[in-house]
CSV table of C-alpha atoms in Angstrom, one decimal:
chain,number,residue,atom,x,y,z
B,666,MET,CA,4.1,13.3,10.2
B,667,LYS,CA,4.0,12.5,6.4
B,668,ILE,CA,3.5,8.8,5.5
B,669,ALA,CA,3.8,7.8,2.2
B,670,THR,CA,2.7,4.4,0.2
B,671,PHE,CA,4.4,3.4,-2.7
B,672,ASN,CA,4.7,0.0,-4.8
B,673,ILE,CA,8.2,0.4,-6.5
B,674,ASN,CA,8.0,-2.5,-8.9
B,675,GLY,CA,11.5,-3.7,-7.6
B,676,ILE,CA,14.5,-1.7,-5.4
B,677,LYS,CA,17.0,-2.9,-7.8
B,678,ALA,CA,15.2,-1.2,-10.7
B,679,ARG,CA,13.5,1.7,-9.1
B,680,ILE,CA,16.6,2.5,-6.6
B,681,GLU,CA,17.3,5.8,-8.9
B,682,THR,CA,13.8,6.9,-9.3
B,683,LEU,CA,12.8,6.2,-5.1
B,684,THR,CA,16.1,7.9,-4.4
B,685,LYS,CA,14.8,11.2,-6.0
B,686,TRP,CA,11.1,10.8,-5.4
B,687,LEU,CA,12.2,10.5,-1.6
B,688,GLU,CA,14.5,13.6,-1.8
B,689,GLU,CA,12.3,15.7,-3.3
B,690,VAL,CA,9.1,14.5,-1.2
B,691,GLN,CA,10.5,14.2,2.4
B,692,PRO,CA,8.5,12.0,3.5
B,693,ASP,CA,9.4,11.1,7.3
B,694,VAL,CA,7.9,7.2,6.3
B,695,ALA,CA,7.8,5.3,3.5
B,696,LEU,CA,5.7,2.3,3.2
B,697,LEU,CA,7.5,0.5,0.2
B,698,GLN,CA,5.9,-2.8,-2.0
B,699,GLU,CA,7.3,-5.4,-4.4
B,700,ILE,CA,10.5,-4.7,-3.2
B,701,LYS,CA,11.4,-7.9,-5.3
B,702,SER,CA,14.4,-8.5,-2.6
B,703,VAL,CA,15.5,-10.5,-0.1
B,704,ASP,CA,16.4,-9.2,3.3
B,705,GLU,CA,20.3,-9.5,2.7
B,706,ALA,CA,20.2,-7.7,-0.8
B,707,PHE,CA,18.4,-4.9,0.4
B,708,PRO,CA,20.2,-1.5,-0.1
B,709,ARG,CA,19.8,-0.3,3.3
B,710,GLU,CA,22.8,1.5,3.9
B,711,HIS,CA,22.2,3.8,1.0
B,712,PHE,CA,18.8,4.6,2.6
B,713,GLY,CA,20.6,4.6,5.7
B,714,ASP,CA,22.6,7.6,4.6
B,715,MET,CA,19.7,9.6,3.8
B,716,GLY,CA,18.3,9.4,7.1
B,717,TYR,CA,15.8,6.3,7.5
B,718,GLN,CA,15.8,3.5,9.3
B,719,VAL,CA,15.4,0.5,7.2
B,720,GLU,CA,13.0,-2.3,8.0
B,721,THR,CA,11.9,-4.9,5.3
B,722,HIS,CA,10.3,-8.1,5.3
B,723,GLY,CA,11.5,-9.4,1.8
B,724,GLN,CA,11.4,-12.6,-0.6
B,725,LYS,CA,13.3,-13.2,-3.2
B,726,SER,CA,12.3,-11.8,-6.9
B,727,PHE,CA,8.6,-11.3,-5.6
B,728,ASN,CA,6.6,-9.7,-3.4
B,729,GLY,CA,8.0,-8.0,-0.4
B,730,VAL,CA,7.6,-5.0,1.6
B,731,ALA,CA,9.5,-2.9,3.8
B,732,ILE,CA,9.8,0.3,6.0
B,733,LEU,CA,11.6,3.7,5.5
B,734,SER,CA,11.6,5.7,8.6
B,735,LYS,CA,13.3,9.0,10.1
B,736,LEU,CA,11.4,9.1,13.0
B,737,PRO,CA,11.8,6.4,15.4
B,738,LEU,CA,10.8,3.0,15.1
B,739,GLU,CA,9.8,0.2,18.0
B,740,ASP,CA,8.2,-3.3,17.9
B,741,VAL,CA,8.9,-4.4,14.3
B,742,THR,CA,6.7,-7.6,13.7
B,743,ARG,CA,6.4,-8.9,9.9
B,744,GLY,CA,4.3,-11.6,8.6
B,745,LEU,CA,0.2,-11.3,8.6
B,746,PRO,CA,-1.0,-13.9,11.7
B,747,GLY,CA,-3.4,-16.6,11.2
B,748,ASP,CA,-1.3,-18.7,8.5
B,749,ASP,CA,2.0,-20.2,9.9
B,750,SER,CA,2.2,-22.2,6.1
B,751,ASP,CA,2.0,-18.4,4.2
B,752,GLU,CA,5.6,-17.9,2.9
B,753,GLN,CA,4.7,-15.0,0.9
B,754,ALA,CA,6.3,-11.7,2.4
B,755,ARG,CA,3.2,-9.2,1.6
B,756,TRP,CA,3.1,-7.7,5.6
B,757,ILE,CA,5.1,-5.6,8.0
B,758,GLU,CA,4.0,-3.8,11.5
B,759,ALA,CA,5.9,-0.9,13.4
B,760,THR,CA,5.4,1.7,15.7
B,761,VAL,CA,6.2,4.9,14.8
B,762,MET,CA,7.6,7.8,17.4
B,763,GLY,CA,5.9,11.1,16.5
B,764,ASP,CA,6.8,14.6,17.8
B,765,THR,CA,3.0,14.3,19.9
B,766,GLN,CA,1.2,10.8,19.7
B,767,ALA,CA,2.7,6.7,18.6
B,768,VAL,CA,1.1,5.5,15.9
B,769,ARG,CA,1.2,1.9,14.8
B,770,LEU,CA,1.7,1.4,10.8
B,771,CYS,CA,0.5,-2.1,9.1
B,772,GLY,CA,2.8,-2.2,5.5
B,773,LEU,CA,0.5,-4.6,3.1
B,774,TYR,CA,1.4,-6.1,-0.5
B,775,LEU,CA,-2.5,-7.8,-0.7
B,776,PRO,CA,-2.4,-10.5,-3.3
B,777,ASN,CA,-3.6,-10.0,-6.9
B,778,GLY,CA,-5.9,-13.1,-7.2
B,779,ASN,CA,-5.4,-13.2,-10.6
B,780,PRO,CA,-6.8,-15.4,-12.6
B,781,ALA,CA,-10.2,-15.3,-10.8
B,782,PRO,CA,-11.8,-18.0,-9.9
B,783,GLY,CA,-8.8,-20.0,-9.1
B,784,PRO,CA,-6.6,-20.8,-6.3
B,785,LYS,CA,-4.2,-17.6,-6.3
B,786,TYR,CA,-7.9,-16.1,-5.8
B,787,ASP,CA,-9.1,-18.0,-3.1
B,788,TYR,CA,-6.1,-17.5,-1.5
B,789,LYS,CA,-6.6,-13.7,-1.9
B,790,LEU,CA,-10.0,-14.0,-0.6
B,791,ALA,CA,-8.7,-16.1,2.5
B,792,TRP,CA,-5.4,-13.1,3.2
B,793,MET,CA,-8.1,-10.6,2.8
B,794,LYS,CA,-10.6,-12.8,5.9
B,795,ARG,CA,-6.7,-12.8,7.9
B,796,LEU,CA,-6.6,-9.1,7.4
B,797,GLU,CA,-9.9,-8.7,9.0
B,798,GLU,CA,-8.8,-10.3,12.2
B,799,ARG,CA,-5.9,-8.6,12.2
B,800,ALA,CA,-7.9,-4.9,11.7
B,801,LYS,CA,-10.5,-6.0,14.4
B,802,GLN,CA,-7.3,-6.3,16.6
B,803,LEU,CA,-5.8,-3.0,15.7
B,804,LEU,CA,-9.3,-1.6,16.6
B,805,ALA,CA,-9.1,-3.2,20.1
B,806,ASP,CA,-5.9,-1.1,20.8
B,807,GLU,CA,-5.9,1.6,22.1
B,808,THR,CA,-2.7,3.1,19.6
B,809,PRO,CA,-4.0,5.1,16.6
B,810,ALA,CA,-3.0,2.6,13.9
B,811,LEU,CA,-3.5,2.7,10.1
B,812,MET,CA,-3.3,-0.2,7.4
B,813,ALA,CA,-1.6,1.3,4.1
B,814,GLY,CA,-0.6,-0.3,0.7
B,815,ASP,CA,-1.1,-1.9,-2.4
B,816,TYR,CA,-4.5,-3.5,-1.7
B,817,ASN,CA,-5.2,-5.0,-5.1
B,818,VAL,CA,-8.5,-3.6,-4.5
B,819,ILE,CA,-10.8,-1.4,-6.9
B,820,PRO,CA,-13.5,-0.4,-4.0
B,821,GLN,CA,-16.0,1.3,-6.3
B,822,ALA,CA,-16.4,1.8,-10.3
B,823,GLU,CA,-15.3,5.8,-10.0
B,824,ASP,CA,-11.8,4.1,-9.0
B,825,ALA,CA,-11.2,3.0,-12.1
B,826,ALA,CA,-11.3,5.0,-15.5
B,827,LYS,CA,-12.9,2.0,-18.0
B,828,PRO,CA,-14.5,-0.5,-15.1
B,829,ASP,CA,-16.6,-2.2,-17.3
B,830,SER,CA,-13.1,-3.9,-18.4
B,831,TRP,CA,-12.3,-5.1,-15.0
B,832,ARG,CA,-15.5,-6.5,-14.4
B,833,ASP,CA,-14.3,-10.3,-14.0
B,834,ASP,CA,-10.9,-9.3,-12.5
B,835,ALA,CA,-9.8,-10.3,-9.3
B,836,LEU,CA,-9.0,-6.7,-8.3
B,837,PHE,CA,-13.1,-5.9,-9.0
B,838,ARG,CA,-15.3,-9.1,-8.5
B,839,PRO,CA,-18.2,-8.2,-5.9
B,840,GLU,CA,-16.3,-11.0,-3.5
B,841,THR,CA,-13.6,-8.3,-3.2
B,842,ARG,CA,-14.8,-5.2,-3.3
B,843,GLU,CA,-17.4,-7.2,-0.2
B,844,ALA,CA,-14.3,-8.5,2.0
B,845,PHE,CA,-13.2,-4.7,1.3
B,846,ARG,CA,-16.3,-3.0,2.8
B,847,ARG,CA,-16.5,-5.9,5.6
B,848,ILE,CA,-12.8,-4.4,6.7
B,849,LEU,CA,-14.0,-0.8,6.3
B,850,ASN,CA,-17.4,-1.2,8.0
B,851,LEU,CA,-15.5,-2.2,11.1
B,852,GLY,CA,-15.0,1.4,11.7
B,853,PHE,CA,-12.0,2.0,9.2
B,854,THR,CA,-11.7,5.7,7.4
B,855,GLU,CA,-10.3,5.3,3.9
B,856,ALA,CA,-8.1,8.1,4.2
B,857,PHE,CA,-8.5,9.9,0.5
B,858,ARG,CA,-12.1,9.6,0.2
B,859,ALA,CA,-12.3,11.2,3.7
B,860,ARG,CA,-10.8,14.0,1.6
B,861,THR,CA,-11.5,13.7,-2.4
B,862,GLN,CA,-14.6,12.9,-3.7
B,863,GLY,CA,-15.6,11.7,-7.2
B,864,PRO,CA,-14.0,9.7,-10.2
B,865,GLY,CA,-10.6,10.2,-12.0
B,866,HIS,CA,-8.0,9.6,-9.2
B,867,TYR,CA,-5.9,7.2,-9.6
B,868,SER,CA,-2.6,5.2,-8.2
B,869,PHE,CA,-1.8,2.7,-10.9
B,870,TRP,CA,-1.5,2.8,-14.7
B,871,ASP,CA,-0.2,-0.5,-16.6
B,872,TYR,CA,2.6,0.2,-18.7
B,873,GLN,CA,0.7,-1.4,-21.8
B,874,ALA,CA,-1.3,0.6,-24.4
B,875,GLY,CA,-0.3,4.2,-23.4
B,876,ALA,CA,-2.1,3.7,-20.4
B,877,TRP,CA,-0.4,6.6,-18.6
B,878,GLN,CA,-1.1,9.0,-21.6
B,879,ARG,CA,-4.5,8.0,-22.0
B,880,ASN,CA,-5.5,8.2,-18.1
B,881,ASN,CA,-6.3,4.8,-18.4
B,882,GLY,CA,-5.6,4.0,-14.5
B,883,ILE,CA,-7.1,2.5,-11.5
B,884,ARG,CA,-7.3,3.3,-7.6
B,885,ILE,CA,-5.9,0.2,-5.6
B,886,ASP,CA,-3.4,2.0,-3.0
B,887,HIS,CA,-5.2,2.8,0.0
B,888,PHE,CA,-4.7,4.0,3.4
B,889,LEU,CA,-7.3,2.9,6.1
B,890,LEU,CA,-7.4,4.4,9.5
B,891,THR,CA,-8.7,3.4,12.7
B,892,PRO,CA,-11.1,6.2,14.7
B,893,SER,CA,-8.0,7.3,16.6
B,894,CYS,CA,-5.8,7.9,13.8
B,895,ALA,CA,-8.4,9.0,11.7
B,896,ASP,CA,-8.9,11.9,14.4
B,897,LEU,CA,-5.5,12.8,13.7
B,898,LEU,CA,-5.8,13.2,9.6
B,899,SER,CA,-4.5,16.6,8.1
B,900,ASP,CA,-4.6,15.7,4.4
B,901,CYS,CA,-4.3,12.4,2.1
B,902,TYR,CA,-3.4,12.8,-1.5
B,903,ILE,CA,-2.1,11.0,-4.7
B,904,ASP,CA,1.4,12.3,-5.9
B,905,LYS,CA,0.6,11.7,-9.4
B,906,ASP,CA,3.5,13.1,-10.9
B,907,ALA,CA,5.8,10.5,-9.4
B,908,ARG,CA,4.8,8.7,-12.8
B,909,ALA,CA,6.4,10.9,-15.0
B,910,MET,CA,9.2,10.7,-13.7
B,911,ASP,CA,12.3,8.3,-15.5
B,912,LYS,CA,11.8,4.4,-15.3
B,913,PRO,CA,9.0,5.4,-12.8
B,914,SER,CA,6.9,2.6,-11.3
B,915,ASP,CA,3.4,1.4,-12.5
B,916,HIS,CA,2.4,2.8,-9.0
B,917,VAL,CA,2.3,6.1,-7.7
B,918,PRO,CA,2.6,6.8,-4.5
B,919,VAL,CA,0.1,8.1,-2.0
B,920,LEU,CA,0.5,10.1,1.0
B,921,VAL,CA,-1.1,10.6,4.6
B,922,GLU,CA,-0.4,13.8,6.8
B,923,LEU,CA,-1.4,13.3,10.1
B,924,ALA,CA,-1.1,15.5,13.1
B,925,ALA,CA,1.3,13.7,14.9
């Protein structure tokens, strides 16, 4: 089972790029972030014609997450539990039925949090606390599960080409990384680091100042796997080549392969 996470930075702007990427890579499931579209406007028929079941949790002009799946999906839910007043579309879940195993998929778009400190950063940390509670529930269930998406978290200095320039940013502040570690330390496996060590591996390059050409990137798109899901892990990698496509997102896909 090949599962991708991909912040596409707007489905309207990126539909051709995403279509070409899906045709070339053929993931079984794609977890999308920043679709920037209400549910009704998402081009579900287009992706349906490509063989994908489409589930969305959209929001006008901002945020929005989606699941495209060639495999059967069951029990789709929307919204991260813990705050009924939260109107931002940042979380979607479904159970995907593989050949030998069902896997619970959680697609997320974690708040950016800038400027920090401030109300947006408070919201980010509160959202991460809710994420921690949902993570505990996933661990308690018997179904293998993963949480994947744009975490807006730089876990370690090696995950940034120029870490000193991120010291005061919400993505790299100590409180952010501590909240991320608390979730990891519950018993999750960070799939990419389970397969690849060392610096120089990034999933985001800003559009400005030649960041892509200079490889001035950061790694903020992650897969966190429960122990039973980590047992199924065969590979995890960053599709860096996607950043060189026409009209690219500022993120590139990260993929896991599971023996499921």
